[in-house]
GROMACS .gro file of C-alpha atoms in nm:
model
  219
    1UNK     CA    1  11.034   7.728  10.175
    2UNK     CA    2  10.684   7.626  10.085
    3UNK     CA    3  10.503   7.343  10.263
    4UNK     CA    4  10.762   7.307  10.540
    5UNK     CA    5  10.521   7.335  10.836
    6UNK     CA    6  10.704   7.649  10.950
    7UNK     CA    7  10.559   7.829  11.253
    8UNK     CA    8  10.840   8.085  11.281
    9UNK     CA    9  10.990   8.294  11.004
   10UNK     CA   10  11.352   8.171  10.960
   11UNK     CA   11  11.586   8.457  11.047
   12UNK     CA   12  11.863   8.326  10.825
   13UNK     CA   13  11.661   8.447  10.528
   14UNK     CA   14  11.707   8.805  10.644
   15UNK     CA   15  12.080   8.781  10.580
   16UNK     CA   16  12.019   8.741  10.207
   17UNK     CA   17  11.960   9.107  10.130
   18UNK     CA   18  11.974   9.051   9.753
   19UNK     CA   19  11.670   8.820   9.747
   20UNK     CA   20  11.407   8.904   9.487
   21UNK     CA   21  11.157   8.622   9.556
   22UNK     CA   22  11.034   8.463   9.879
   23UNK     CA   23  10.784   8.177   9.879
   24UNK     CA   24  10.648   8.087  10.223
   25UNK     CA   25  10.310   7.957  10.114
   26UNK     CA   26  10.141   7.663  10.287
   27UNK     CA   27  10.303   7.698  10.627
   28UNK     CA   28  10.174   7.797  10.971
   29UNK     CA   29  10.317   8.148  10.998
   30UNK     CA   30  10.136   8.407  11.210
   31UNK     CA   31  10.384   8.694  11.208
   32UNK     CA   32  10.679   8.842  11.019
   33UNK     CA   33  10.995   8.988  11.179
   34UNK     CA   34  11.043   9.364  11.150
   35UNK     CA   35  11.387   9.311  11.002
   36UNK     CA   36  11.230   9.197  10.678
   37UNK     CA   37  11.277   9.562  10.580
   38UNK     CA   38  11.640   9.470  10.510
   39UNK     CA   39  11.527   9.287  10.197
   40UNK     CA   40  11.514   9.598   9.985
   41UNK     CA   41  11.547   9.402   9.659
   42UNK     CA   42  11.246   9.181   9.729
   43UNK     CA   43  10.990   9.192   9.447
   44UNK     CA   44  10.773   8.885   9.503
   45UNK     CA   45  10.641   8.762   9.839
   46UNK     CA   46  10.404   8.467   9.875
   47UNK     CA   47  10.251   8.420  10.220
   48UNK     CA   48   9.937   8.242  10.108
   49UNK     CA   49   9.787   7.951  10.303
   50UNK     CA   50   9.926   8.055  10.640
   51UNK     CA   51   9.770   8.161  10.972
   52UNK     CA   52   9.778   8.541  10.955
   53UNK     CA   53   9.482   8.692  11.137
   54UNK     CA   54   9.603   9.046  11.064
   55UNK     CA   55   9.775   9.198  10.764
   56UNK     CA   56  10.149   9.167  10.850
   57UNK     CA   57  10.235   9.537  10.866
   58UNK     CA   58  10.605   9.457  10.888
   59UNK     CA   59  10.608   9.399  10.513
   60UNK     CA   60  10.486   9.755  10.448
   61UNK     CA   61  10.848   9.866  10.481
   62UNK     CA   62  10.942   9.648  10.180
   63UNK     CA   63  10.840   9.908   9.926
   64UNK     CA   64  11.020   9.730   9.642
   65UNK     CA   65  10.744   9.464   9.625
   66UNK     CA   66  10.578   9.409   9.290
   67UNK     CA   67  10.377   9.099   9.373
   68UNK     CA   68  10.216   9.013   9.707
   69UNK     CA   69  10.004   8.706   9.782
   70UNK     CA   70   9.828   8.689  10.118
   71UNK     CA   71   9.540   8.474  10.004
   72UNK     CA   72   9.394   8.195  10.214
   73UNK     CA   73   9.460   8.347  10.555
   74UNK     CA   74   9.212   8.493  10.805
   75UNK     CA   75   9.293   8.862  10.761
   76UNK     CA   76   9.005   9.096  10.849
   77UNK     CA   77   9.133   9.437  10.735
   78UNK     CA   78   9.382   9.618  10.513
   79UNK     CA   79   9.609   9.879  10.677
   80UNK     CA   80   9.602  10.242  10.567
   81UNK     CA   81   9.975  10.236  10.501
   82UNK     CA   82   9.933   9.997  10.212
   83UNK     CA   83   9.959  10.316  10.007
   84UNK     CA   84  10.339  10.286  10.028
   85UNK     CA   85  10.340   9.994   9.784
   86UNK     CA   86  10.377  10.222   9.484
   87UNK     CA   87  10.549   9.956   9.271
   88UNK     CA   88  10.304   9.677   9.351
   89UNK     CA   89  10.153   9.523   9.036
   90UNK     CA   90   9.975   9.215   9.168
   91UNK     CA   91   9.785   9.201   9.497
   92UNK     CA   92   9.604   8.883   9.596
   93UNK     CA   93   9.396   8.904   9.914
   94UNK     CA   94   9.138   8.645   9.819
   95UNK     CA   95   8.995   8.395  10.065
   96UNK     CA   96   9.026   8.606  10.377
   97UNK     CA   97   8.770   8.783  10.598
   98UNK     CA   98   8.814   9.140  10.479
   99UNK     CA   99   8.504   9.356  10.527
  100UNK     CA  100   8.601   9.675  10.347
  101UNK     CA  101   8.855   9.812  10.101
  102UNK     CA  102   9.036  10.125  10.224
  103UNK     CA  103   9.040  10.434  10.005
  104UNK     CA  104   9.419  10.432  10.021
  105UNK     CA  105   9.425  10.145   9.774
  106UNK     CA  106   9.388  10.416   9.511
  107UNK     CA  107   9.752  10.510   9.572
  108UNK     CA  108   9.874  10.179   9.429
  109UNK     CA  109   9.949  10.347   9.100
  110UNK     CA  110  10.124  10.045   8.943
  111UNK     CA  111   9.854   9.790   9.023
  112UNK     CA  112   9.738   9.578   8.728
  113UNK     CA  113   9.576   9.287   8.913
  114UNK     CA  114   9.359   9.302   9.224
  115UNK     CA  115   9.199   8.988   9.364
  116UNK     CA  116   8.970   9.026   9.666
  117UNK     CA  117   8.738   8.736   9.591
  118UNK     CA  118   8.596   8.523   9.871
  119UNK     CA  119   8.593   8.785  10.145
  120UNK     CA  120   8.317   8.965  10.334
  121UNK     CA  121   8.300   9.285  10.129
  122UNK     CA  122   7.964   9.460  10.120
  123UNK     CA  123   8.058   9.733   9.875
  124UNK     CA  124   8.314   9.837   9.617
  125UNK     CA  125   8.413  10.195   9.710
  126UNK     CA  126   8.328  10.467   9.460
  127UNK     CA  127   8.662  10.633   9.540
  128UNK     CA  128   8.847  10.339   9.380
  129UNK     CA  129   8.654  10.340   9.055
  130UNK     CA  130   8.844  10.612   8.871
  131UNK     CA  131   9.198  10.554   8.997
  132UNK     CA  132   9.294  10.230   8.826
  133UNK     CA  133   9.349  10.340   8.468
  134UNK     CA  134   9.615  10.068   8.439
  135UNK     CA  135   9.412   9.790   8.604
  136UNK     CA  136   9.369   9.482   8.384
  137UNK     CA  137   9.223   9.222   8.621
  138UNK     CA  138   8.967   9.280   8.896
  139UNK     CA  139   8.830   8.984   9.089
  140UNK     CA  140   8.558   9.048   9.347
  141UNK     CA  141   8.349   8.732   9.327
  142UNK     CA  142   8.196   8.555   9.626
  143UNK     CA  143   8.144   8.857   9.850
  144UNK     CA  144   7.834   9.036   9.982
  145UNK     CA  145   7.821   9.325   9.735
  146UNK     CA  146   7.468   9.429   9.637
  147UNK     CA  147   7.529   9.747   9.433
  148UNK     CA  148   7.804   9.834   9.185
  149UNK     CA  149   7.881  10.202   9.115
  150UNK     CA  150   7.807  10.319   8.760
  151UNK     CA  151   8.164  10.443   8.740
  152UNK     CA  152   8.335  10.106   8.771
  153UNK     CA  153   8.156   9.982   8.462
  154UNK     CA  154   8.133  10.292   8.243
  155UNK     CA  155   8.444  10.505   8.297
  156UNK     CA  156   8.621  10.511   7.958
  157UNK     CA  157   8.971  10.530   8.106
  158UNK     CA  158   8.937  10.191   8.271
  159UNK     CA  159   9.130   9.928   8.080
  160UNK     CA  160   8.950   9.623   8.215
  161UNK     CA  161   8.905   9.352   7.957
  162UNK     CA  162   8.564   9.194   7.920
  163UNK     CA  163   8.685   8.861   8.056
  164UNK     CA  164   8.895   9.006   8.337
  165UNK     CA  165   8.636   9.160   8.570
  166UNK     CA  166   8.444   8.927   8.798
  167UNK     CA  167   8.168   9.023   9.041
  168UNK     CA  168   7.988   8.692   9.011
  169UNK     CA  169   7.835   8.517   9.311
  170UNK     CA  170   7.747   8.837   9.492
  171UNK     CA  171   7.388   8.920   9.599
  172UNK     CA  172   7.375   9.193   9.336
  173UNK     CA  173   7.060   9.395   9.275
  174UNK     CA  174   7.220   9.666   9.057
  175UNK     CA  175   7.308   9.550   8.801
  176UNK     CA  176   7.105   9.232   8.850
  177UNK     CA  177   7.309   8.924   8.928
  178UNK     CA  178   7.207   8.751   8.604
  179UNK     CA  179   7.354   9.045   8.410
  180UNK     CA  180   7.679   9.056   8.607
  181UNK     CA  181   7.733   8.684   8.569
  182UNK     CA  182   7.755   8.733   8.192
  183UNK     CA  183   8.057   8.960   8.216
  184UNK     CA  184   8.162   9.320   8.169
  185UNK     CA  185   8.031   9.369   7.814
  186UNK     CA  186   7.677   9.263   7.912
  187UNK     CA  187   7.698   9.484   8.222
  188UNK     CA  188   7.794   9.784   8.009
  189UNK     CA  189   7.514   9.722   7.757
  190UNK     CA  190   7.262   9.699   8.040
  191UNK     CA  191   7.379  10.006   8.227
  192UNK     CA  192   7.471  10.241   7.939
  193UNK     CA  193   7.122  10.394   7.886
  194UNK     CA  194   7.083  10.439   8.261
  195UNK     CA  195   7.428  10.600   8.272
  196UNK     CA  196   7.328  10.849   7.999
  197UNK     CA  197   7.003  10.929   8.178
  198UNK     CA  198   7.186  10.986   8.503
  199UNK     CA  199   7.437  11.224   8.342
  200UNK     CA  200   7.151  11.415   8.176
  201UNK     CA  201   6.970  11.436   8.510
  202UNK     CA  202   7.284  11.573   8.678
  203UNK     CA  203   7.333  11.826   8.398
  204UNK     CA  204   6.977  11.955   8.431
  205UNK     CA  205   7.006  11.971   8.806
  206UNK     CA  206   7.324  12.182   8.779
  207UNK     CA  207   7.149  12.416   8.533
  208UNK     CA  208   6.846  12.445   8.760
  209UNK     CA  209   7.063  12.526   9.060
  210UNK     CA  210   7.255  12.783   8.857
  211UNK     CA  211   6.933  12.956   8.744
  212UNK     CA  212   6.801  12.953   9.099
  213UNK     CA  213   7.116  13.124   9.228
  214UNK     CA  214   7.097  13.383   8.948
  215UNK     CA  215   6.738  13.475   9.038
  216UNK     CA  216   6.832  13.503   9.405
  217UNK     CA  217   7.119  13.739   9.318
  218UNK     CA  218   6.889  13.974   9.119
  219UNK     CA  219   6.643  13.995   9.405
   0.00000   0.00000   0.00000
């Protein structure tokens, strides 16, 4: 039902409870009926290029989803309950107006592709850096991010391929934008000595604190 100038979600669709794919892209939809929860076999939902100003929370009850496309809307935030999408593999929220990524995204344990390019993000949360061991594609270009956490680049358990992470066209100062634009491998080469120095600094600080506590105990 793509490109049909729909303004209202057709209720007849809700009678097809064995549907696995729904394509409603390039319409004029602003809301989704609550009864979409009946579609408990639905795995792919495309609502891109519509008129959603808020994340349609009605779809949060469709926990069978594996692929969700809400790109090219005017969504400003992601609901906390997105954590219920435990089978979701592909999430496309690009070209919206999202200002921050909630920590609950870390509960999307099946996610392999996250696209949040062309939004209004000012940071990539540290809490999300270590929870995507299975992530293969990460797109965060064209946002307002100035600093990337060490962890997103250097954690060994991350499976990001060198050509699959994109933070280009952000006002980056760390790493510098000219480094980030050359891809993940260049970013890692640039940051690795700084990463080692930081870990050594943390180790020495822990030792110093431990010695300080020991001396206090003896007194």
